[in-house]
mmCIF file of C-alpha atoms in Angstrom:
data_model
loop_
_atom_site.group_PDB
_atom_site.id
_atom_site.type_symbol
_atom_site.label_atom_id
_atom_site.label_comp_id
_atom_site.label_asym_id
_atom_site.label_seq_id
_atom_site.Cartn_x
_atom_site.Cartn_y
_atom_site.Cartn_z
ATOM 1 C CA MET A 1 131.692 -47.042 -53.490
ATOM 2 C CA LEU A 2 129.439 -43.541 -55.276
ATOM 3 C CA LYS A 3 126.084 -45.447 -54.439
ATOM 4 C CA LYS A 4 126.567 -45.546 -50.865
ATOM 5 C CA THR A 5 128.014 -42.000 -50.563
ATOM 6 C CA LYS A 6 124.359 -40.987 -53.151
ATOM 7 C CA LYS A 7 122.273 -42.423 -50.534
ATOM 8 C CA ILE A 8 124.245 -41.713 -47.330
ATOM 9 C CA TYR A 9 124.820 -38.246 -48.601
ATOM 10 C CA ILE A 10 120.873 -37.987 -49.163
ATOM 11 C CA MET A 11 120.190 -40.070 -45.954
ATOM 12 C CA VAL A 12 121.838 -36.578 -44.046
ATOM 13 C CA LEU A 13 120.187 -34.281 -45.856
ATOM 14 C CA ALA A 14 116.571 -35.925 -45.521
ATOM 15 C CA LEU A 15 117.150 -36.205 -41.187
ATOM 16 C CA ILE A 16 118.854 -32.355 -41.513
ATOM 17 C CA VAL A 17 115.470 -31.148 -42.637
ATOM 18 C CA ILE A 18 113.699 -33.477 -40.077
ATOM 19 C CA VAL A 19 114.790 -31.912 -37.761
ATOM 20 C CA ILE A 20 114.928 -28.533 -38.790
ATOM 21 C CA LEU A 21 110.923 -28.902 -39.426
ATOM 22 C CA ILE A 22 110.721 -30.093 -35.974
ATOM 23 C CA ILE A 23 112.028 -27.203 -34.858
ATOM 24 C CA TYR A 24 110.294 -24.736 -37.010
ATOM 25 C CA TYR A 25 107.041 -26.777 -35.925
ATOM 26 C CA SER A 26 107.959 -26.622 -31.975
ATOM 27 C CA LYS A 27 108.039 -22.900 -31.582
ATOM 28 C CA VAL A 28 104.635 -21.631 -34.211
ATOM 29 C CA SER A 29 102.721 -24.422 -32.334
ATOM 30 C CA TYR A 30 100.714 -23.883 -29.517
ATOM 31 C CA PRO A 31 102.245 -21.963 -26.300
ATOM 32 C CA ASN A 32 103.407 -23.580 -23.784
ATOM 33 C CA SER A 33 100.942 -24.407 -21.352
ATOM 34 C CA LYS A 34 102.095 -22.316 -17.288
ATOM 35 C CA ASN A 35 98.738 -23.191 -15.713
ATOM 36 C CA THR A 36 96.455 -25.767 -16.852
ATOM 37 C CA ASN A 37 94.204 -24.527 -14.482
ATOM 38 C CA SER A 38 94.080 -20.990 -14.982
ATOM 39 C CA VAL A 39 91.017 -19.248 -13.561
ATOM 40 C CA TYR A 40 90.996 -17.083 -16.603
ATOM 41 C CA ASN A 41 88.414 -17.442 -18.718
ATOM 42 C CA ILE A 42 87.389 -14.428 -22.437
ATOM 43 C CA ASN A 43 83.647 -13.645 -21.899
ATOM 44 C CA ASN A 44 84.620 -12.070 -25.481
ATOM 45 C CA ILE A 45 86.400 -10.920 -27.854
ATOM 46 C CA VAL A 46 85.829 -8.136 -30.634
ATOM 47 C CA ILE A 47 87.988 -6.824 -33.626
ATOM 48 C CA SER A 48 88.193 -2.808 -34.051
ATOM 49 C CA GLY A 49 89.433 -1.078 -37.072
ATOM 50 C CA SER A 50 90.013 2.410 -34.337
ATOM 51 C CA ILE A 51 90.039 3.009 -30.052
ATOM 52 C CA THR A 52 88.816 5.465 -28.010
ATOM 53 C CA SER A 53 90.977 7.482 -25.320
ATOM 54 C CA ASN A 54 90.162 5.786 -22.668
ATOM 55 C CA ALA A 55 90.819 2.684 -24.339
ATOM 56 C CA LYS A 56 87.482 1.030 -25.707
ATOM 57 C CA PRO A 57 87.015 -0.165 -28.958
ATOM 58 C CA LEU A 58 85.421 2.065 -31.953
ATOM 59 C CA ASN A 59 83.799 0.723 -35.387
ATOM 60 C CA ILE A 60 83.920 -3.063 -34.273
ATOM 61 C CA THR A 61 83.930 -5.434 -37.695
ATOM 62 C CA GLN A 62 85.629 -8.355 -38.650
ATOM 63 C CA ASN A 63 86.173 -7.053 -42.559
ATOM 64 C CA PHE A 64 88.815 -4.655 -43.191
ATOM 65 C CA ASN A 65 90.339 -2.879 -46.747
ATOM 66 C CA HIS A 66 93.447 -3.362 -46.926
ATOM 67 C CA LEU A 67 94.020 -0.169 -48.322
ATOM 68 C CA LEU A 68 92.246 1.935 -46.244
ATOM 69 C CA ASP A 69 92.368 1.278 -43.022
ATOM 70 C CA ARG A 70 95.556 1.296 -40.888
ATOM 71 C CA ASN A 71 95.123 0.152 -37.616
ATOM 72 C CA ILE A 72 93.736 -3.570 -36.590
ATOM 73 C CA TYR A 73 92.439 -4.127 -32.395
ATOM 74 C CA MET A 74 91.945 -7.806 -30.852
ATOM 75 C CA PHE A 75 89.891 -6.963 -27.568
ATOM 76 C CA LEU A 76 89.268 -10.337 -24.988
ATOM 77 C CA TYR A 77 87.375 -9.050 -22.368
ATOM 78 C CA LEU A 78 87.993 -11.551 -19.067
ATOM 79 C CA ASN A 79 86.584 -12.808 -15.855
ATOM 80 C CA LYS A 80 89.321 -12.863 -13.352
ATOM 81 C CA VAL A 81 92.640 -10.961 -13.540
ATOM 82 C CA SER A 82 95.816 -11.875 -11.044
ATOM 83 C CA ASN A 83 99.684 -11.398 -11.232
ATOM 84 C CA ASN A 84 101.721 -13.274 -14.167
ATOM 85 C CA GLU A 85 98.715 -14.603 -16.026
ATOM 86 C CA GLN A 86 100.114 -15.119 -19.531
ATOM 87 C CA VAL A 87 97.325 -13.846 -22.329
ATOM 88 C CA SER A 88 99.340 -15.286 -26.194
ATOM 89 C CA TYR A 89 96.999 -15.530 -29.803
ATOM 90 C CA ILE A 90 99.186 -16.668 -33.161
ATOM 91 C CA ARG A 91 97.604 -15.379 -35.315
ATOM 92 C CA TYR A 92 96.689 -16.526 -38.825
ATOM 93 C CA LEU A 93 96.603 -15.542 -42.022
ATOM 94 C CA ASN A 94 94.595 -17.383 -45.513
ATOM 95 C CA GLY A 95 96.066 -20.180 -42.076
ATOM 96 C CA TYR A 96 99.150 -19.807 -42.308
ATOM 97 C CA TYR A 97 101.434 -18.523 -39.367
ATOM 98 C CA ILE A 98 101.984 -15.207 -39.700
ATOM 99 C CA ASP A 99 102.796 -13.651 -35.711
ATOM 100 C CA SER A 100 102.310 -14.046 -31.850
ATOM 101 C CA TYR A 101 102.498 -13.006 -29.228
ATOM 102 C CA SER A 102 102.378 -13.046 -25.224
ATOM 103 C CA ILE A 103 101.821 -10.395 -21.913
ATOM 104 C CA ASN A 104 102.342 -11.091 -18.451
ATOM 105 C CA LEU A 105 99.205 -9.711 -16.603
ATOM 106 C CA SER A 106 99.488 -7.631 -13.087
ATOM 107 C CA SER A 107 97.138 -7.572 -10.396
ATOM 108 C CA SER A 108 96.345 -4.071 -11.515
ATOM 109 C CA SER A 109 95.881 -5.267 -15.112
ATOM 110 C CA SER A 110 92.364 -4.655 -16.116
ATOM 111 C CA LYS A 111 89.729 -7.297 -16.884
ATOM 112 C CA ILE A 112 89.991 -5.820 -20.773
ATOM 113 C CA VAL A 113 93.528 -6.135 -22.814
ATOM 114 C CA TYR A 114 93.818 -5.135 -26.293
ATOM 115 C CA PHE A 115 96.215 -6.081 -29.216
ATOM 116 C CA ASN A 116 96.835 -3.371 -31.682
ATOM 117 C CA TRP A 117 98.241 -4.257 -35.143
ATOM 118 C CA ASP A 118 99.143 -1.341 -37.194
ATOM 119 C CA LYS A 119 101.129 -1.150 -41.251
ATOM 120 C CA THR A 120 103.137 1.336 -39.696
ATOM 121 C CA HIS A 121 105.829 -0.489 -41.268
ATOM 122 C CA GLN A 122 104.064 -1.010 -45.119
ATOM 123 C CA LEU A 123 101.284 0.112 -47.489
ATOM 124 C CA ASP A 124 98.596 -2.221 -46.700
ATOM 125 C CA TYR A 125 97.825 -5.317 -45.473
ATOM 126 C CA PRO A 126 97.986 -8.466 -47.467
ATOM 127 C CA ILE A 127 94.138 -9.003 -48.732
ATOM 128 C CA GLY A 128 92.815 -12.576 -46.919
ATOM 129 C CA ASN A 129 91.399 -14.972 -43.820
ATOM 130 C CA TYR A 130 92.755 -14.167 -40.841
ATOM 131 C CA SER A 131 91.993 -16.316 -37.399
ATOM 132 C CA ILE A 132 93.770 -15.450 -34.211
ATOM 133 C CA LYS A 133 93.769 -18.214 -30.984
ATOM 134 C CA VAL A 134 94.035 -16.992 -28.055
ATOM 135 C CA PHE A 135 94.701 -18.729 -24.792
ATOM 136 C CA ILE A 136 95.655 -18.044 -21.046
ATOM 137 C CA ASN A 137 98.483 -19.649 -20.217
ATOM 138 C CA GLY A 138 98.102 -21.703 -22.082
ATOM 139 C CA VAL A 139 95.560 -23.319 -23.094
ATOM 140 C CA PHE A 140 93.662 -22.030 -25.720
ATOM 141 C CA LYS A 141 90.523 -20.106 -25.036
ATOM 142 C CA LYS A 142 88.936 -18.951 -27.997
ATOM 143 C CA GLN A 143 89.131 -18.002 -31.344
ATOM 144 C CA ILE A 144 88.041 -15.449 -33.495
ATOM 145 C CA ASN A 145 88.292 -14.452 -37.490
ATOM 146 C CA TYR A 146 88.385 -11.261 -39.929
ATOM 147 C CA SER A 147 89.070 -10.346 -43.717
ATOM 148 C CA VAL A 148 90.884 -7.841 -45.017
ATOM 149 C CA ILE A 149 89.489 -7.262 -48.480
#
C-alpha cells in the first residue's frame, strides 16, 4: 500500500513540474503572431551607449563596461510604418532569457524606434554576452549581439 501511494505521489509531482514548464516556456518563447504578412522589415539595428536630444544614437558599440556604462540603447531602422504594427524583442544573457517588451506603432511613428535599458535599480550590468531577437507582429526578423565586460 505504501509503494502505491509513493508511486502516485511521484506521478502527481512529475505532472505538476511538466505543467509548470509548459506554462513557463509558453510565456518566454516567441511573441504571439498577429500578422505573419507584415509589410515591415528592419533595415538595420544599432546598439549604442547614449542618445542625442533628437533621438539619434551616439557612441555606437557592441561592448559595454559593466561599471561605467549607464545606458544601453537598441535602435531599429524600419522601412515602413503603419497603424497597430507590433515591434517586440526578447533579450538573453549567456543564452538565458532575461526580459522582453513590445510596443504598438501608430501611423505617426517614426521609422526609427529604440529601446533603452538603464541601470537605475542596479549597481552594474551583469557581465556576459547578450543577444536580442527582434520581432514584427510576432515574426522573427533579426538578431543583434552585444557584450558587457
